[in-house]
PDB file of C-alpha atoms in Angstrom:
ATOM      1  CA  MET A 243      -4.988 -24.693  -5.957  1.00 68.00           C
ATOM      2  CA  LEU A 244      -1.852 -22.758  -5.116  1.00 88.00           C
ATOM      3  CA  HIS A 245      -2.292 -20.601  -8.203  1.00 89.00           C
ATOM      4  CA  ALA A 246      -5.664 -19.387  -6.911  1.00 91.00           C
ATOM      5  CA  VAL A 247      -4.184 -18.509  -3.515  1.00 93.00           C
ATOM      6  CA  LEU A 248      -1.288 -16.625  -5.120  1.00 93.00           C
ATOM      7  CA  ARG A 249      -3.636 -14.772  -7.493  1.00 94.00           C
ATOM      8  CA  ARG A 250      -6.042 -13.760  -4.739  1.00 94.00           C
ATOM      9  CA  ARG A 251      -3.225 -12.790  -2.354  1.00 94.00           C
ATOM     10  CA  ALA A 252      -1.860 -10.527  -5.102  1.00 93.00           C
ATOM     11  CA  GLY A 253      -5.337  -8.989  -5.227  1.00 94.00           C
ATOM     12  CA  GLY A 254      -5.086  -8.022  -1.566  1.00 95.00           C
ATOM     13  CA  GLU A 255      -7.109 -10.807   0.093  1.00 95.00           C
ATOM     14  CA  SER A 256      -5.862 -12.442   3.283  1.00 95.00           C
ATOM     15  CA  VAL A 257      -5.374 -16.191   3.663  1.00 94.00           C
ATOM     16  CA  GLU A 258      -8.252 -16.213   6.154  1.00 95.00           C
ATOM     17  CA  GLN A 259     -10.575 -14.731   3.496  1.00 95.00           C
ATOM     18  CA  ILE A 260      -9.412 -17.180   0.811  1.00 95.00           C
ATOM     19  CA  GLN A 261      -9.536 -20.364   2.937  1.00 95.00           C
ATOM     20  CA  PRO A 262     -13.342 -20.939   2.941  1.00 94.00           C
ATOM     21  CA  ASP A 263     -13.426 -20.901  -0.882  1.00 94.00           C
ATOM     22  CA  LEU A 264     -10.852 -23.687  -1.269  1.00 93.00           C
ATOM     23  CA  ILE A 265     -11.897 -27.345  -1.451  1.00 93.00           C
ATOM     24  CA  ILE A 266      -9.568 -30.342  -1.125  1.00 92.00           C
ATOM     25  CA  PRO A 267     -10.256 -32.485  -4.238  1.00 90.00           C
ATOM     26  CA  THR A 268      -8.779 -35.851  -3.199  1.00 91.00           C
ATOM     27  CA  GLY A 269      -7.727 -37.888  -0.201  1.00 91.00           C
ATOM     28  CA  LYS A 270      -9.021 -38.416   3.279  1.00 94.00           C
ATOM     29  CA  ARG A 271     -10.235 -34.812   3.630  1.00 92.00           C
ATOM     30  CA  LYS A 272     -11.850 -34.652   0.172  1.00 93.00           C
ATOM     31  CA  GLY A 273     -14.522 -31.978  -0.006  1.00 94.00           C
ATOM     32  CA  GLN A 274     -13.291 -30.127   3.069  1.00 94.00           C
ATOM     33  CA  ASN A 275     -11.461 -26.819   3.327  1.00 94.00           C
ATOM     34  CA  PRO A 276      -7.700 -26.832   3.971  1.00 94.00           C
ATOM     35  CA  SER A 277      -6.626 -25.282   7.247  1.00 95.00           C
ATOM     36  CA  VAL A 278      -5.114 -21.808   7.288  1.00 95.00           C
ATOM     37  CA  ALA A 279      -1.868 -23.397   8.520  1.00 95.00           C
ATOM     38  CA  SER A 280      -1.812 -25.727   5.489  1.00 94.00           C
ATOM     39  CA  ILE A 281      -2.218 -22.768   3.160  1.00 94.00           C
ATOM     40  CA  TYR A 282       0.643 -20.923   4.862  1.00 95.00           C
ATOM     41  CA  ARG A 283       2.816 -24.094   4.622  1.00 95.00           C
ATOM     42  CA  ALA A 284       2.063 -24.349   0.908  1.00 93.00           C
ATOM     43  CA  LEU A 285       2.952 -20.671   0.436  1.00 94.00           C
ATOM     44  CA  ALA A 286       6.224 -21.177   2.334  1.00 94.00           C
ATOM     45  CA  GLU A 287       7.123 -24.209   0.200  1.00 91.00           C
ATOM     46  CA  HIS A 288       6.320 -22.238  -2.937  1.00 92.00           C
ATOM     47  CA  ALA A 289       8.583 -19.398  -1.772  1.00 92.00           C
ATOM     48  CA  LYS A 290      11.373 -21.906  -1.098  1.00 88.00           C
ATOM     49  CA  ARG A 291      10.975 -23.442  -4.579  1.00 85.00           C
ATOM     50  CA  GLU A 292      11.103 -19.968  -6.118  1.00 88.00           C
ATOM     51  CA  ALA A 293      14.212 -19.042  -4.103  1.00 88.00           C
ATOM     52  CA  TYR A 294      16.152 -22.252  -4.876  1.00 86.00           C
ATOM     53  CA  PRO A 295      15.045 -23.541  -8.301  1.00 84.00           C
ATOM     54  CA  GLU A 296      18.328 -25.394  -8.822  1.00 87.00           C
ATOM     55  CA  ALA A 297      17.673 -27.500  -5.703  1.00 86.00           C
ATOM     56  CA  VAL A 298      14.224 -28.482  -6.988  1.00 83.00           C
ATOM     57  CA  GLY A 299      15.724 -29.392 -10.374  1.00 87.00           C
ATOM     58  CA  GLN A 300      18.367 -31.526  -8.699  1.00 89.00           C
ATOM     59  CA  ALA A 301      15.726 -33.271  -6.563  1.00 88.00           C
ATOM     60  CA  HIS A 302      13.755 -34.114  -9.702  1.00 88.00           C
ATOM     61  CA  ALA A 303      16.920 -35.449 -11.375  1.00 87.00           C
ATOM     62  CA  ASP A 304      17.732 -37.557  -8.301  1.00 86.00           C
ATOM     63  CA  PHE A 305      14.200 -38.937  -8.253  1.00 85.00           C
ATOM     64  CA  ALA A 306      14.422 -39.863 -11.947  1.00 86.00           C
ATOM     65  CA  ALA A 307      17.741 -41.617 -11.251  1.00 83.00           C
ATOM     66  CA  LEU A 308      16.175 -43.538  -8.364  1.00 83.00           C
ATOM     67  CA  GLN A 309      13.263 -44.588 -10.583  1.00 83.00           C
ATOM     68  CA  ALA A 310      15.805 -45.916 -13.098  1.00 80.00           C
ATOM     69  CA  SER A 311      17.540 -47.834 -10.252  1.00 68.00           C
ATOM     70  CA  GLU A 312      20.573 -45.610 -10.469  1.00 62.00           C
ATOM     71  CA  VAL A 313      21.481 -44.444  -6.986  1.00 63.00           C
ATOM     72  CA  PRO A 314      23.289 -41.095  -7.325  1.00 59.00           C
ATOM     73  CA  GLY A 315      26.527 -40.679  -5.419  1.00 65.00           C
ATOM     74  CA  PRO A 316      27.615 -37.728  -3.305  1.00 70.00           C
ATOM     75  CA  ARG A 317      27.833 -34.393  -5.100  1.00 67.00           C
ATOM     76  CA  ALA A 318      30.379 -31.695  -4.511  1.00 65.00           C
ATOM     77  CA  ALA A 319      28.987 -28.396  -3.201  1.00 59.00           C
ATOM     78  CA  GLU A 320      29.743 -26.722  -6.554  1.00 57.00           C
ATOM     79  CA  GLN A 321      27.551 -29.257  -8.390  1.00 55.00           C
ATOM     80  CA  ALA A 322      24.716 -29.050  -5.870  1.00 50.00           C
ATOM     81  CA  GLY A 323      24.336 -25.286  -6.318  1.00 52.00           C
ATOM     82  CA  ALA A 324      25.603 -22.041  -4.916  1.00 50.00           C
ATOM     83  CA  HIS A 325      23.480 -22.338  -1.758  1.00 50.00           C
ATOM     84  CA  ALA A 326      24.644 -25.816  -0.790  1.00 44.00           C
ATOM     85  CA  VAL A 327      26.500 -26.141   2.475  1.00 47.00           C
ATOM     86  CA  THR A 328      27.068 -29.885   2.588  1.00 45.00           C
ATOM     87  CA  THR A 329      27.117 -32.705   0.078  1.00 46.00           C
ATOM     88  CA  TYR A 330      24.045 -34.857  -0.461  1.00 47.00           C
ATOM     89  CA  SER A 331      24.043 -38.634  -0.473  1.00 49.00           C
ATOM     90  CA  PRO A 332      20.628 -40.307  -0.349  1.00 52.00           C
ATOM     91  CA  SER A 333      20.211 -43.597   1.412  1.00 52.00           C
ATOM     92  CA  PRO A 334      19.638 -46.472  -1.031  1.00 51.00           C
ATOM     93  CA  HIS A 335      16.582 -47.368   1.077  1.00 52.00           C
ATOM     94  CA  SER A 336      15.000 -43.901   1.109  1.00 50.00           C
ATOM     95  CA  VAL A 337      12.334 -42.848  -1.344  1.00 49.00           C
ATOM     96  CA  PRO A 338      11.730 -39.150  -2.032  1.00 48.00           C
ATOM     97  CA  THR A 339       8.338 -37.919  -0.912  1.00 48.00           C
ATOM     98  CA  ALA A 340       6.180 -35.268  -2.545  1.00 46.00           C
ATOM     99  CA  ARG A 341       7.187 -32.831   0.179  1.00 49.00           C
ATOM    100  CA  SER A 342      10.944 -33.494  -0.237  1.00 47.00           C
ATOM    101  CA  LEU A 343      10.556 -32.897  -3.976  1.00 47.00           C
ATOM    102  CA  GLY A 344       8.700 -29.660  -3.368  1.00 50.00           C
ATOM    103  CA  VAL A 345       5.507 -30.777  -5.046  1.00 48.00           C
ATOM    104  CA  GLY A 346       3.126 -29.335  -2.444  1.00 50.00           C
ATOM    105  CA  TRP A 347      -0.641 -29.550  -2.190  1.00 51.00           C
ATOM    106  CA  VAL A 348      -3.378 -29.305  -4.795  1.00 49.00           C
ATOM    107  CA  TRP A 349      -6.626 -27.440  -4.172  1.00 52.00           C
ATOM    108  CA  CYS A 350      -9.641 -26.447  -6.238  1.00 50.00           C
ATOM    109  CA  ASP A 351     -10.848 -22.867  -6.223  1.00 52.00           C
ATOM    110  CA  VAL A 352     -14.633 -22.715  -5.963  1.00 55.00           C
ATOM    111  CA  GLY A 353     -14.892 -18.936  -5.623  1.00 50.00           C
TER     112      GLY A 353
END
């Protein structure tokens, strides 16, 4: 669980110390520990979500529109957010993934 990693990192523990106490709850690697690289990737994604919350909100809105069969059109940079450089126009054949929506991984803390 990302919350457990963030809490323990705030307590001064390193990712290498936290990693053995984490268990993957579902999927192909169920019951195993996530790699240190996976934990760092999850922390980087979390930092990106914290830095650009408007982009995550827009991705969720776009996903909801796609679920309702409404394909959103291009947005102007002002609508996309202050950090946008280009406009965004999703392909009608693309489906957002958990990673593109900034969902991240889920872990259980056993420690």
